[in-house]
PDB file of C-alpha atoms in Angstrom:
ATOM      1  CA  LEU A   1      -1.438  21.450  21.868  1.00 88.00           C
ATOM      2  CA  GLN A   2       2.900  22.399  22.271  1.00 90.00           C
ATOM      3  CA  GLY A   3       5.372  21.068  24.517  1.00 90.00           C
ATOM      4  CA  SER A   4       5.714  17.529  25.110  1.00 89.00           C
ATOM      5  CA  ILE A   5       3.325  14.627  26.880  1.00 90.00           C
ATOM      6  CA  PRO A   6       3.859  15.253  30.306  1.00 91.00           C
ATOM      7  CA  SER A   7       5.339  13.067  31.364  1.00 92.00           C
ATOM      8  CA  GLU A   8       3.501  11.994  34.355  1.00 95.00           C
ATOM      9  CA  ILE A   9       0.963  10.892  31.592  1.00 95.00           C
ATOM     10  CA  TRP A  10       3.377   7.727  31.071  1.00 95.00           C
ATOM     11  CA  ASN A  11       2.448   6.888  34.590  1.00 96.00           C
ATOM     12  CA  MET A  12      -1.593   6.117  35.035  1.00 97.00           C
ATOM     13  CA  THR A  13      -0.862   2.192  33.445  1.00 97.00           C
ATOM     14  CA  ASN A  14      -4.957   2.066  34.330  1.00 97.00           C
ATOM     15  CA  LEU A  15      -5.452   3.761  30.804  1.00 97.00           C
ATOM     16  CA  THR A  16      -6.858   1.962  28.321  1.00 98.00           C
ATOM     17  CA  GLU A  17      -7.000   4.112  25.088  1.00 98.00           C
ATOM     18  CA  LEU A  18      -4.521   6.825  24.656  1.00 96.00           C
ATOM     19  CA  LYS A  19      -5.470   9.990  21.684  1.00 95.00           C
ATOM     20  CA  LEU A  20      -2.675  12.061  21.575  1.00 90.00           C
ATOM     21  CA  TYR A  21      -3.181  12.964  17.390  1.00 86.00           C
ATOM     22  CA  ILE A  22      -3.258  15.844  15.713  1.00 85.00           C
ATOM     23  CA  ASN A  23      -0.849  18.655  17.899  1.00 85.00           C
ATOM     24  CA  TYR A  24       2.017  20.401  18.121  1.00 86.00           C
ATOM     25  CA  HIS A  25       3.372  18.175  20.645  1.00 85.00           C
ATOM     26  CA  THR A  26       7.081  17.588  20.822  1.00 86.00           C
ATOM     27  CA  GLY A  27      10.104  15.251  21.664  1.00 85.00           C
ATOM     28  CA  SER A  28      10.655  12.264  22.143  1.00 86.00           C
ATOM     29  CA  ILE A  29       8.349   8.975  22.767  1.00 88.00           C
ATOM     30  CA  PRO A  30      10.160   7.746  25.717  1.00 90.00           C
ATOM     31  CA  SER A  31      10.755   4.565  26.768  1.00 94.00           C
ATOM     32  CA  GLU A  32       7.909   4.534  29.639  1.00 96.00           C
ATOM     33  CA  ILE A  33       5.826   4.524  27.599  1.00 95.00           C
ATOM     34  CA  GLY A  34       6.641   0.425  28.043  1.00 97.00           C
ATOM     35  CA  ASN A  35       4.568   0.749  30.908  1.00 97.00           C
ATOM     36  CA  LEU A  36       0.985   1.075  29.968  1.00 98.00           C
ATOM     37  CA  THR A  37       0.373  -2.634  28.585  1.00 98.00           C
ATOM     38  CA  ASN A  38      -3.160  -2.582  29.915  1.00 98.00           C
ATOM     39  CA  LEU A  39      -4.209   0.400  26.320  1.00 98.00           C
ATOM     40  CA  THR A  40      -6.029  -0.869  23.450  1.00 98.00           C
ATOM     41  CA  GLN A  41      -6.170   2.103  21.769  1.00 98.00           C
ATOM     42  CA  LEU A  42      -3.162   4.148  20.674  1.00 96.00           C
ATOM     43  CA  TYR A  43      -2.964   7.206  18.438  1.00 94.00           C
ATOM     44  CA  LEU A  44       0.088   9.349  18.997  1.00 89.00           C
ATOM     45  CA  GLY A  45      -0.305  12.050  15.634  1.00 82.00           C
ATOM     46  CA  ASN A  46       2.452  14.853  16.008  1.00 80.00           C
ATOM     47  CA  TYR A  47       5.870  16.294  15.809  1.00 79.00           C
ATOM     48  CA  HIS A  48       7.402  13.805  17.720  1.00 77.00           C
ATOM     49  CA  THR A  49      11.578  13.186  16.547  1.00 78.00           C
ATOM     50  CA  GLY A  50      13.139  10.041  16.848  1.00 79.00           C
ATOM     51  CA  SER A  51      13.449   5.872  16.766  1.00 83.00           C
ATOM     52  CA  ILE A  52       9.102   4.445  18.331  1.00 89.00           C
ATOM     53  CA  PRO A  53      10.748   2.620  21.223  1.00 91.00           C
ATOM     54  CA  SER A  54      11.342  -1.156  21.595  1.00 95.00           C
ATOM     55  CA  GLU A  55       9.140  -1.079  24.887  1.00 97.00           C
ATOM     56  CA  ILE A  56       5.792  -0.027  22.258  1.00 96.00           C
ATOM     57  CA  GLY A  57       6.075  -3.770  22.656  1.00 97.00           C
ATOM     58  CA  ASN A  58       5.038  -4.310  25.703  1.00 98.00           C
ATOM     59  CA  LEU A  59       1.318  -3.237  25.222  1.00 98.00           C
ATOM     60  CA  THR A  60       0.103  -6.335  23.674  1.00 98.00           C
ATOM     61  CA  ASN A  61      -3.233  -5.508  24.768  1.00 98.00           C
ATOM     62  CA  LEU A  62      -3.710  -2.664  21.843  1.00 98.00           C
ATOM     63  CA  THR A  63      -5.746  -3.242  19.000  1.00 98.00           C
ATOM     64  CA  GLN A  64      -5.154  -0.261  17.239  1.00 98.00           C
ATOM     65  CA  LEU A  65      -1.919   1.343  17.050  1.00 96.00           C
ATOM     66  CA  TYR A  66      -1.959   5.025  15.617  1.00 94.00           C
ATOM     67  CA  LEU A  67       1.385   6.824  15.356  1.00 89.00           C
ATOM     68  CA  GLY A  68       1.382   9.642  12.929  1.00 80.00           C
ATOM     69  CA  ASN A  69       3.968  10.888  13.223  1.00 69.00           C
ATOM     70  CA  TYR A  70       7.918  12.722  12.838  1.00 64.00           C
ATOM     71  CA  ASP A  71       9.890  10.028  13.734  1.00 61.00           C
ATOM     72  CA  THR A  72      13.005   9.015  12.314  1.00 68.00           C
ATOM     73  CA  GLY A  73      13.958   6.481  13.559  1.00 78.00           C
ATOM     74  CA  SER A  74      12.829   2.458  12.171  1.00 87.00           C
ATOM     75  CA  ILE A  75      10.765   0.499  12.848  1.00 91.00           C
ATOM     76  CA  PRO A  76      11.166  -2.060  16.391  1.00 93.00           C
ATOM     77  CA  PRO A  77      11.515  -6.066  15.122  1.00 96.00           C
ATOM     78  CA  GLU A  78       9.397  -5.846  18.540  1.00 97.00           C
ATOM     79  CA  ILE A  79       6.346  -4.526  16.805  1.00 97.00           C
ATOM     80  CA  GLY A  80       5.549  -7.837  16.307  1.00 98.00           C
ATOM     81  CA  ASN A  81       4.659  -8.311  19.270  1.00 98.00           C
ATOM     82  CA  LEU A  82       1.843  -7.167  19.884  1.00 98.00           C
ATOM     83  CA  THR A  83      -0.440 -10.035  18.301  1.00 98.00           C
ATOM     84  CA  ASN A  84      -3.885  -8.748  18.714  1.00 98.00           C
ATOM     85  CA  LEU A  85      -3.139  -5.468  16.870  1.00 98.00           C
ATOM     86  CA  THR A  86      -6.187  -4.885  14.258  1.00 98.00           C
ATOM     87  CA  THR A  87      -5.027  -1.810  12.959  1.00 98.00           C
ATOM     88  CA  LEU A  88      -1.403  -0.525  12.643  1.00 97.00           C
ATOM     89  CA  CYS A  89      -0.982   2.365  11.381  1.00 95.00           C
ATOM     90  CA  LEU A  90       2.303   4.519  10.872  1.00 92.00           C
ATOM     91  CA  PHE A  91       2.805   7.323   8.549  1.00 84.00           C
ATOM     92  CA  GLY A  92       5.341  10.380   8.728  1.00 79.00           C
ATOM     93  CA  ASN A  93       9.036   9.457   8.327  1.00 76.00           C
ATOM     94  CA  HIS A  94      10.492   6.126   9.563  1.00 82.00           C
ATOM     95  CA  THR A  95      12.604   4.840   7.778  1.00 87.00           C
ATOM     96  CA  GLY A  96      14.528   0.698   6.844  1.00 90.00           C
ATOM     97  CA  SER A  97      13.014  -1.552   6.076  1.00 94.00           C
ATOM     98  CA  ILE A  98       9.480  -3.647   7.238  1.00 95.00           C
ATOM     99  CA  PRO A  99      10.544  -6.057   9.798  1.00 96.00           C
ATOM    100  CA  SER A 100       9.650  -9.226   9.055  1.00 97.00           C
ATOM    101  CA  GLU A 101       8.460  -9.818  12.999  1.00 98.00           C
ATOM    102  CA  ILE A 102       4.766  -8.127  10.865  1.00 97.00           C
ATOM    103  CA  GLY A 103       3.401 -11.160   9.041  1.00 98.00           C
ATOM    104  CA  ASN A 104       3.471 -11.868  13.474  1.00 98.00           C
ATOM    105  CA  LEU A 105       0.283  -9.172  13.479  1.00 98.00           C
ATOM    106  CA  THR A 106      -2.714 -12.154  12.271  1.00 98.00           C
ATOM    107  CA  ASN A 107      -5.070 -10.302  13.195  1.00 98.00           C
ATOM    108  CA  LEU A 108      -4.488  -6.897  11.585  1.00 98.00           C
ATOM    109  CA  THR A 109      -6.839  -6.097   9.036  1.00 98.00           C
ATOM    110  CA  SER A 110      -5.615  -2.573   8.002  1.00 98.00           C
ATOM    111  CA  LEU A 111      -1.657  -2.589   7.144  1.00 98.00           C
ATOM    112  CA  ILE A 112      -0.939   1.755   6.866  1.00 96.00           C
ATOM    113  CA  LEU A 113       3.447   2.477   6.235  1.00 95.00           C
ATOM    114  CA  SER A 114       2.825   4.464   3.395  1.00 94.00           C
ATOM    115  CA  GLY A 115       4.148   8.414   3.676  1.00 91.00           C
ATOM    116  CA  ASN A 116       7.218   7.164   5.353  1.00 91.00           C
ATOM    117  CA  SER A 117      11.135   6.592   4.421  1.00 90.00           C
ATOM    118  CA  LEU A 118      11.519   3.054   4.475  1.00 94.00           C
ATOM    119  CA  THR A 119      13.963   1.224   1.751  1.00 93.00           C
ATOM    120  CA  ASP A 120      14.652  -2.011   1.178  1.00 93.00           C
ATOM    121  CA  SER A 121      12.132  -4.753   0.245  1.00 96.00           C
ATOM    122  CA  ILE A 122       8.310  -5.689   1.262  1.00 97.00           C
ATOM    123  CA  PRO A 123       9.062  -8.701   3.705  1.00 97.00           C
ATOM    124  CA  PRO A 124       7.564 -12.250   2.286  1.00 97.00           C
ATOM    125  CA  GLU A 125       5.215 -12.985   5.307  1.00 98.00           C
ATOM    126  CA  ILE A 126       3.888 -11.082   5.009  1.00 98.00           C
ATOM    127  CA  GLY A 127       1.358 -13.022   3.118  1.00 98.00           C
ATOM    128  CA  ASN A 128       0.907 -14.676   6.579  1.00 98.00           C
ATOM    129  CA  LEU A 129      -1.608 -11.223   7.409  1.00 98.00           C
ATOM    130  CA  THR A 130      -4.663 -13.782   6.033  1.00 98.00           C
ATOM    131  CA  ASN A 131      -7.220 -10.927   7.209  1.00 98.00           C
ATOM    132  CA  LEU A 132      -6.062  -7.654   6.481  1.00 98.00           C
ATOM    133  CA  THR A 133      -8.715  -6.045   3.302  1.00 98.00           C
ATOM    134  CA  ASN A 134      -6.989  -2.693   3.360  1.00 98.00           C
ATOM    135  CA  LEU A 135      -3.314  -3.093   2.883  1.00 98.00           C
ATOM    136  CA  ASN A 136      -1.172  -0.114   1.507  1.00 98.00           C
ATOM    137  CA  ILE A 137       2.701   1.345   1.342  1.00 97.00           C
ATOM    138  CA  SER A 138       2.527   3.753  -0.843  1.00 97.00           C
ATOM    139  CA  ASN A 139       5.341   6.521  -0.973  1.00 96.00           C
ATOM    140  CA  ASN A 140       9.021   5.502   0.251  1.00 95.00           C
ATOM    141  CA  GLN A 141      11.260   3.758  -1.225  1.00 96.00           C
ATOM    142  CA  LEU A 142      10.857   0.146  -0.944  1.00 97.00           C
ATOM    143  CA  GLN A 143      13.026  -1.478  -3.642  1.00 97.00           C
ATOM    144  CA  GLY A 144      13.036  -5.339  -5.124  1.00 96.00           C
ATOM    145  CA  SER A 145      10.230  -7.000  -5.873  1.00 97.00           C
ATOM    146  CA  ILE A 146       6.555  -7.741  -5.009  1.00 98.00           C
ATOM    147  CA  PRO A 147       6.961 -11.028  -3.167  1.00 98.00           C
ATOM    148  CA  SER A 148       4.378 -13.833  -4.316  1.00 97.00           C
ATOM    149  CA  GLU A 149       3.580 -14.413  -1.268  1.00 98.00           C
ATOM    150  CA  ILE A 150       1.497 -11.423  -1.339  1.00 97.00           C
ATOM    151  CA  GLY A 151      -1.110 -13.681  -3.605  1.00 98.00           C
ATOM    152  CA  THR A 152      -2.763 -15.409   0.052  1.00 98.00           C
ATOM    153  CA  LEU A 153      -4.073 -12.612   0.753  1.00 98.00           C
ATOM    154  CA  THR A 154      -7.350 -13.271  -0.768  1.00 98.00           C
ATOM    155  CA  ASN A 155      -9.468 -10.663   1.727  1.00 98.00           C
ATOM    156  CA  LEU A 156      -8.185  -7.720   0.692  1.00 98.00           C
ATOM    157  CA  THR A 157     -10.872  -5.383  -1.235  1.00 98.00           C
ATOM    158  CA  GLY A 158      -7.934  -2.696  -2.018  1.00 98.00           C
ATOM    159  CA  LEU A 159      -3.607  -2.863  -2.266  1.00 98.00           C
ATOM    160  CA  ARG A 160      -1.680   0.787  -2.578  1.00 98.00           C
ATOM    161  CA  LEU A 161       1.884  -0.682  -3.595  1.00 98.00           C
ATOM    162  CA  TYR A 162       2.779   3.117  -5.287  1.00 98.00           C
ATOM    163  CA  ASN A 163       5.304   5.536  -5.427  1.00 98.00           C
ATOM    164  CA  ASN A 164       8.209   3.599  -4.416  1.00 98.00           C
ATOM    165  CA  GLN A 165      11.010   1.425  -6.410  1.00 98.00           C
ATOM    166  CA  LEU A 166       9.921  -1.775  -7.224  1.00 98.00           C
ATOM    167  CA  THR A 167      11.576  -3.452  -9.585  1.00 98.00           C
ATOM    168  CA  GLY A 168      10.152  -7.264 -11.293  1.00 97.00           C
ATOM    169  CA  SER A 169       7.464  -8.425 -12.869  1.00 97.00           C
ATOM    170  CA  ILE A 170       4.162  -8.524 -11.213  1.00 98.00           C
ATOM    171  CA  PRO A 171       3.805 -12.333  -9.964  1.00 98.00           C
ATOM    172  CA  SER A 172       0.827 -14.075 -11.518  1.00 98.00           C
ATOM    173  CA  GLU A 173      -0.060 -14.779  -8.277  1.00 98.00           C
ATOM    174  CA  ILE A 174      -2.115 -11.742  -7.843  1.00 98.00           C
ATOM    175  CA  GLY A 175      -4.931 -12.898  -9.793  1.00 98.00           C
ATOM    176  CA  ASN A 176      -5.815 -14.507  -6.545  1.00 98.00           C
ATOM    177  CA  LEU A 177      -7.271 -11.270  -4.832  1.00 98.00           C
ATOM    178  CA  THR A 178     -10.928 -11.376  -6.369  1.00 98.00           C
ATOM    179  CA  ASN A 179     -11.653  -9.065  -3.770  1.00 98.00           C
ATOM    180  CA  LEU A 180      -9.657  -6.414  -4.867  1.00 98.00           C
ATOM    181  CA  THR A 181     -12.098  -3.501  -5.822  1.00 98.00           C
ATOM    182  CA  VAL A 182      -9.015  -0.493  -5.753  1.00 98.00           C
ATOM    183  CA  LEU A 183      -4.840  -1.963  -7.281  1.00 98.00           C
ATOM    184  CA  THR A 184      -2.800   0.504  -7.795  1.00 98.00           C
ATOM    185  CA  LEU A 185       0.932  -0.204  -8.402  1.00 98.00           C
ATOM    186  CA  ASP A 186       1.939   2.708 -10.299  1.00 98.00           C
ATOM    187  CA  GLU A 187       4.889   5.224  -9.685  1.00 98.00           C
ATOM    188  CA  ASN A 188       7.725   2.202  -9.536  1.00 98.00           C
ATOM    189  CA  GLN A 189      10.071   0.501 -11.840  1.00 98.00           C
ATOM    190  CA  LEU A 190       7.810  -2.742 -12.575  1.00 98.00           C
ATOM    191  CA  THR A 191       9.475  -4.796 -15.727  1.00 98.00           C
ATOM    192  CA  GLY A 192       7.450  -7.930 -17.013  1.00 97.00           C
ATOM    193  CA  SER A 193       4.305  -8.010 -19.190  1.00 97.00           C
ATOM    194  CA  ILE A 194       1.098  -7.561 -17.127  1.00 98.00           C
ATOM    195  CA  PRO A 195      -0.373 -11.570 -16.150  1.00 98.00           C
ATOM    196  CA  SER A 196      -2.923 -12.899 -17.552  1.00 98.00           C
ATOM    197  CA  GLU A 197      -3.989 -13.693 -14.053  1.00 98.00           C
ATOM    198  CA  ILE A 198      -5.101 -10.234 -13.860  1.00 98.00           C
ATOM    199  CA  GLY A 199      -8.610 -10.779 -15.835  1.00 98.00           C
ATOM    200  CA  ASN A 200      -9.309 -13.045 -12.269  1.00 98.00           C
ATOM    201  CA  LEU A 201     -10.273  -9.730 -10.150  1.00 98.00           C
ATOM    202  CA  THR A 202     -12.735  -8.863 -11.818  1.00 98.00           C
ATOM    203  CA  ASN A 203     -14.055  -6.516  -9.016  1.00 98.00           C
ATOM    204  CA  LEU A 204     -12.231  -3.796  -9.752  1.00 98.00           C
ATOM    205  CA  THR A 205     -12.352  -0.349  -9.234  1.00 98.00           C
ATOM    206  CA  TRP A 206      -9.450   1.439 -10.000  1.00 98.00           C
ATOM    207  CA  LEU A 207      -6.410  -0.502 -11.690  1.00 98.00           C
ATOM    208  CA  TYR A 208      -3.590   2.010 -12.042  1.00 98.00           C
ATOM    209  CA  LEU A 209      -0.459   0.951 -13.953  1.00 98.00           C
ATOM    210  CA  ASN A 210       1.546   3.838 -15.232  1.00 98.00           C
ATOM    211  CA  HIS A 211       4.568   5.086 -15.647  1.00 98.00           C
ATOM    212  CA  ASN A 212       6.563   1.081 -14.781  1.00 98.00           C
ATOM    213  CA  GLN A 213       8.555  -0.422 -17.813  1.00 98.00           C
ATOM    214  CA  LEU A 214       6.369  -2.915 -18.185  1.00 98.00           C
ATOM    215  CA  THR A 215       6.464  -4.209 -22.458  1.00 97.00           C
ATOM    216  CA  GLY A 216       5.145  -7.519 -23.132  1.00 96.00           C
ATOM    217  CA  SER A 217       0.909  -6.967 -24.855  1.00 96.00           C
ATOM    218  CA  ILE A 218      -2.009  -6.260 -23.239  1.00 98.00           C
ATOM    219  CA  PRO A 219      -3.622  -9.042 -22.083  1.00 98.00           C
ATOM    220  CA  SER A 220      -6.843 -10.058 -23.699  1.00 98.00           C
ATOM    221  CA  GLU A 221      -8.463 -11.098 -19.982  1.00 98.00           C
ATOM    222  CA  ILE A 222      -8.068  -7.140 -19.766  1.00 98.00           C
ATOM    223  CA  GLY A 223     -11.972  -7.984 -21.109  1.00 97.00           C
ATOM    224  CA  ASN A 224     -12.909  -9.142 -17.619  1.00 98.00           C
ATOM    225  CA  LEU A 225     -13.173  -6.749 -15.561  1.00 98.00           C
ATOM    226  CA  THR A 226     -15.587  -4.910 -17.207  1.00 97.00           C
ATOM    227  CA  ASN A 227     -16.292  -3.056 -13.413  1.00 98.00           C
ATOM    228  CA  LEU A 228     -13.298  -1.247 -13.928  1.00 98.00           C
ATOM    229  CA  SER A 229     -13.371   3.095 -14.409  1.00 98.00           C
ATOM    230  CA  TYR A 230     -10.909   3.413 -14.607  1.00 98.00           C
ATOM    231  CA  LEU A 231      -7.300   1.648 -16.570  1.00 98.00           C
ATOM    232  CA  VAL A 232      -4.629   3.480 -16.649  1.00 98.00           C
ATOM    233  CA  LEU A 233      -1.879   1.775 -18.153  1.00 98.00           C
ATOM    234  CA  GLU A 234       0.499   4.788 -19.488  1.00 98.00           C
ATOM    235  CA  HIS A 235       4.311   5.771 -19.131  1.00 98.00           C
ATOM    236  CA  ASN A 236       5.258   1.986 -20.164  1.00 98.00           C
ATOM    237  CA  GLN A 237       6.603  -0.477 -22.917  1.00 97.00           C
ATOM    238  CA  LEU A 238       3.129  -2.269 -23.599  1.00 98.00           C
ATOM    239  CA  THR A 239       3.527  -3.599 -27.474  1.00 97.00           C
ATOM    240  CA  GLY A 240       1.827  -5.370 -29.592  1.00 96.00           C
ATOM    241  CA  GLU A 241      -2.178  -4.976 -30.737  1.00 96.00           C
ATOM    242  CA  ILE A 242      -4.509  -3.296 -27.723  1.00 97.00           C
ATOM    243  CA  PRO A 243      -7.332  -6.774 -27.770  1.00 97.00           C
ATOM    244  CA  GLU A 244     -10.913  -5.565 -28.629  1.00 97.00           C
ATOM    245  CA  THR A 245     -12.161  -7.557 -25.487  1.00 98.00           C
ATOM    246  CA  ILE A 246     -10.862  -3.646 -24.369  1.00 98.00           C
ATOM    247  CA  CYS A 247     -14.422  -2.558 -25.296  1.00 97.00           C
ATOM    248  CA  ASN A 248     -16.231  -4.477 -22.944  1.00 97.00           C
ATOM    249  CA  LEU A 249     -14.702  -1.670 -20.358  1.00 97.00           C
ATOM    250  CA  VAL A 250     -15.819   0.621 -23.103  1.00 96.00           C
ATOM    251  CA  GLU A 251     -19.405  -0.131 -22.807  1.00 96.00           C
ATOM    252  CA  ASN A 252     -18.729   0.408 -19.147  1.00 94.00           C
ATOM    253  CA  ASN A 253     -17.631   4.245 -19.401  1.00 95.00           C
ATOM    254  CA  CYS A 254     -14.452   3.322 -17.841  1.00 97.00           C
ATOM    255  CA  SER A 255     -11.522   5.305 -18.431  1.00 97.00           C
ATOM    256  CA  ILE A 256      -9.166   4.524 -20.307  1.00 97.00           C
ATOM    257  CA  TYR A 257      -4.780   5.391 -20.715  1.00 97.00           C
ATOM    258  CA  ILE A 258      -2.463   3.975 -22.446  1.00 97.00           C
ATOM    259  CA  SER A 259      -0.443   7.336 -23.838  1.00 97.00           C
ATOM    260  CA  THR A 260       3.357   6.760 -24.045  1.00 98.00           C
ATOM    261  CA  ASN A 261       3.710   3.254 -24.582  1.00 98.00           C
ATOM    262  CA  GLN A 262       5.030   1.026 -27.962  1.00 97.00           C
ATOM    263  CA  LEU A 263       1.508  -0.075 -29.266  1.00 97.00           C
ATOM    264  CA  CYS A 264       0.208  -0.946 -32.695  1.00 96.00           C
ATOM    265  CA  PRO A 265      -2.287  -0.090 -35.177  1.00 95.00           C
ATOM    266  CA  PRO A 266      -5.195  -0.710 -35.935  1.00 94.00           C
ATOM    267  CA  TYR A 267      -6.438   0.437 -33.190  1.00 96.00           C
ATOM    268  CA  PRO A 268      -9.368  -0.753 -31.569  1.00 96.00           C
ATOM    269  CA  SER A 269     -12.678   1.792 -32.918  1.00 94.00           C
ATOM    270  CA  CYS A 270     -14.191   1.459 -29.790  1.00 96.00           C
ATOM    271  CA  LEU A 271     -11.158   3.657 -28.402  1.00 95.00           C
ATOM    272  CA  VAL A 272     -11.078   7.842 -28.415  1.00 90.00           C
ATOM    273  CA  TYR A 273      -7.422   7.984 -28.288  1.00 92.00           C
ATOM    274  CA  VAL A 274      -4.558   6.162 -28.562  1.00 96.00           C
ATOM    275  CA  GLY A 275      -2.083   9.397 -27.166  1.00 95.00           C
ATOM    276  CA  ILE A 276       1.984   9.093 -28.812  1.00 95.00           C
ATOM    277  CA  GLN A 277       2.476   5.853 -29.274  1.00 96.00           C
ATOM    278  CA  GLY A 278       5.668   4.678 -30.617  1.00 95.00           C
ATOM    279  CA  THR A 279       4.972   3.162 -33.578  1.00 93.00           C
ATOM    280  CA  ASN A 280       8.585   2.258 -35.732  1.00 91.00           C
ATOM    281  CA  ASN A 281       8.774  -1.674 -34.282  1.00 88.00           C
ATOM    282  CA  CYS A 282       5.406  -2.092 -35.686  1.00 92.00           C
ATOM    283  CA  ASP A 283       4.582  -4.225 -39.296  1.00 80.00           C
TER     284      ASP A 283
END
């Protein structure tokens, strides 16, 4: 389907579901969308331009909102009015910052803001969303540090923040997220050492910290993560010796990638390949 969505749609005020995604609709999303106050599900994944209208905040009965468009504007703060949402998925080309009002959406179980052009930092109010099981803000241009409030999201099973411009250290509070199975913080500008609390995340199957600026040694607690299928630490500035506890992972057929660091020999005999290591500062 092509062209714009006919304006008569916005007069259908008894609608409870509107799903027009995976089409080729163009034009902007009009402010009249705010008339559909009985909607519980709204899916618009097309080629709309312009901003999300602030009137989206009128749709307080929504439980699922999916806007996979090519919008060029920011996420309006009125999104925080939609306190019945359990799923919020916005991707395409949304710009600007993540509004702090997103912390009002305490019923969310899935928040997906990936593949946008979002800037500024992750608001600390994200820590209010304690029912989240899936948080994906990857492939943006987010800056600043990962807020320590992330540690309150103890129901998370997936945390994906890769391919941003995040700085600072990995907060130790990340060790509170013991239900995580996927943690991907790769392709950022994270510094500091890997916190020893990472060893608390014994349900992890994927741990991606590669392509950052992490320093210090690999904590011995990494050996607690015996459910890992992938441990990817390459392209950092990690130093010191590789802990022998990493062999616990090898015994469970974990694929380990630690090349392009500054890790010193002798290397654990269980590792077949450590790749290129800068050993100039090793004893």
